[in-house]
Amino acid sequence: MLGSVEPKFWRSFCDAAGRGDWTDRQSEAMPQTALIADVAAWFARLTLDQALARFDGIDCCLSPVLDLGEALTSEQVTERGLVQGAQALFPAKFDGETTGLRAPLFEMDSR
């Protein structure tokens, strides 16, 4: 997932990708289908591990898209304590505390 909307993040992405020639293309008219296709083709050449290694430490708003199992056990989710049991908690803290478990919306029929 690439969310380099601000120019400084887009520039960081382009530089790390070795595609400085893309930097000015951020201002192309929407819907930017040609640019999207070029970026997608560039990423298609890489494995996930190669992409993660290439952009490690680069501030460009890039992260892998995780499946549910990976997301639930990711460092960000586990460190913040966002999943307890089978409930995902609201991903914000209030007065330094995470939200608590809520009562079920309905009871599961055990039949």
Protein backbone atom coordinates (compact mmCIF):
# COMPACT_ATOMS: atom_id res chain seq x y z
CA MET A 1 0.00 0.00 0.00
CA LEU A 2 1.49 3.29 -1.09
CA GLY A 3 0.03 6.48 0.34
CA SER A 4 2.66 9.03 -0.67
CA VAL A 5 0.23 11.89 -1.18
CA GLU A 6 2.38 14.71 0.17
CA PRO A 7 5.23 15.79 -2.14
CA LYS A 8 7.96 14.98 0.41
CA PHE A 9 6.72 11.38 0.77
CA TRP A 10 6.30 10.95 -3.00
CA ARG A 11 9.84 12.28 -3.55
CA SER A 12 11.18 9.83 -0.92
CA PHE A 13 9.38 6.96 -2.64
CA CYS A 14 10.65 7.93 -6.11
CA ASP A 15 14.22 8.32 -4.87
CA ALA A 16 14.21 4.97 -3.04
CA ALA A 17 12.65 3.29 -6.08
CA GLY A 18 15.39 4.72 -8.27
CA ARG A 19 12.74 6.53 -10.29
CA GLY A 20 13.49 10.19 -9.76
CA ASP A 21 11.90 10.75 -13.17
CA TRP A 22 8.51 10.04 -11.57
CA THR A 23 8.77 12.89 -9.06
CA ASP A 24 7.16 15.54 -11.29
CA ARG A 25 4.47 13.10 -12.42
CA GLN A 26 2.68 13.56 -9.09
CA SER A 27 1.04 16.65 -10.57
CA GLU A 28 -0.32 14.81 -13.65
CA ALA A 29 -4.04 15.20 -14.21
CA MET A 30 -6.28 12.73 -12.45
CA PRO A 31 -7.01 9.86 -12.63
CA GLN A 32 -3.27 9.27 -13.29
CA THR A 33 -3.90 5.86 -14.85
CA ALA A 34 -0.56 5.84 -16.69
CA LEU A 35 1.39 6.65 -13.52
CA ILE A 36 -0.55 4.06 -11.53
CA ALA A 37 0.19 1.45 -14.20
CA ASP A 38 3.90 2.33 -14.19
CA VAL A 39 4.13 2.10 -10.39
CA ALA A 40 2.17 -1.18 -10.36
CA ALA A 41 4.46 -2.67 -13.04
CA TRP A 42 7.51 -1.55 -11.07
CA PHE A 43 6.23 -3.25 -7.90
CA ALA A 44 5.26 -6.40 -9.83
CA ARG A 45 8.98 -7.06 -10.43
CA LEU A 46 9.66 -7.30 -6.69
CA THR A 47 8.84 -9.87 -4.08
CA LEU A 48 7.35 -8.63 -0.81
CA ASP A 49 10.66 -9.18 0.97
CA GLN A 50 12.54 -7.22 -1.71
CA ALA A 51 10.10 -4.32 -1.47
CA LEU A 52 10.25 -4.27 2.33
CA ALA A 53 14.06 -4.32 2.26
CA ARG A 54 14.26 -1.58 -0.35
CA PHE A 55 11.98 0.77 1.59
CA ASP A 56 13.13 -0.10 5.10
CA GLY A 57 13.67 3.16 6.96
CA ILE A 58 12.34 5.27 4.06
CA ASP A 59 9.63 7.72 5.10
CA CYS A 60 7.26 7.34 2.16
CA CYS A 61 3.99 5.98 3.61
CA LEU A 62 4.45 2.46 2.27
CA SER A 63 3.41 -0.74 4.02
CA PRO A 64 2.38 -4.26 3.04
CA VAL A 65 -1.29 -5.16 2.80
CA LEU A 66 -1.77 -7.84 5.43
CA ASP A 67 -4.30 -10.63 5.51
CA LEU A 68 -6.49 -10.83 8.62
CA GLY A 69 -4.23 -13.28 10.45
CA GLU A 70 -1.13 -11.18 9.78
CA ALA A 71 -2.93 -7.99 10.78
CA LEU A 72 -4.17 -9.42 14.08
CA THR A 73 -0.67 -10.51 15.05
CA SER A 74 1.17 -7.48 13.69
CA GLU A 75 3.48 -5.56 15.99
CA GLN A 76 1.32 -2.43 15.82
CA VAL A 77 -1.85 -4.28 16.86
CA THR A 78 -0.25 -6.40 19.58
CA GLU A 79 1.74 -3.54 21.15
CA ARG A 80 -1.37 -1.39 21.32
CA GLY A 81 -3.49 -4.25 22.70
CA LEU A 82 -6.17 -3.73 20.06
CA VAL A 83 -7.44 -7.31 19.96
CA GLN A 84 -8.69 -9.10 23.03
CA GLY A 85 -10.30 -12.46 22.56
CA ALA A 86 -12.40 -12.26 19.43
CA GLN A 87 -13.03 -8.53 19.70
CA ALA A 88 -11.11 -5.80 17.98
CA LEU A 89 -10.97 -2.68 20.10
CA PHE A 90 -11.30 0.88 18.88
CA PRO A 91 -7.78 1.87 17.72
CA ALA A 92 -7.46 4.96 19.91
CA LYS A 93 -6.74 5.64 23.55
CA PHE A 94 -8.76 7.93 25.80
CA ASP A 95 -6.91 9.42 28.74
CA GLY A 96 -4.13 6.93 28.03
CA GLU A 97 -6.42 3.89 28.18
CA THR A 98 -7.70 1.59 25.44
CA THR A 99 -11.40 1.02 25.20
CA GLY A 100 -12.76 -1.97 27.08
CA LEU A 101 -14.61 -5.00 25.84
CA ARG A 102 -18.24 -4.30 25.07
CA ALA A 103 -21.26 -6.45 25.62
CA PRO A 104 -22.15 -8.60 22.61
CA LEU A 105 -24.66 -7.05 20.21
CA PHE A 106 -26.54 -10.35 20.24
CA GLU A 107 -26.21 -13.74 21.80
CA MET A 108 -25.01 -16.53 19.53
CA ASP A 109 -27.51 -19.34 19.17
CA SER A 110 -25.73 -22.50 20.31
CA ARG A 111 -28.00 -24.83 18.33
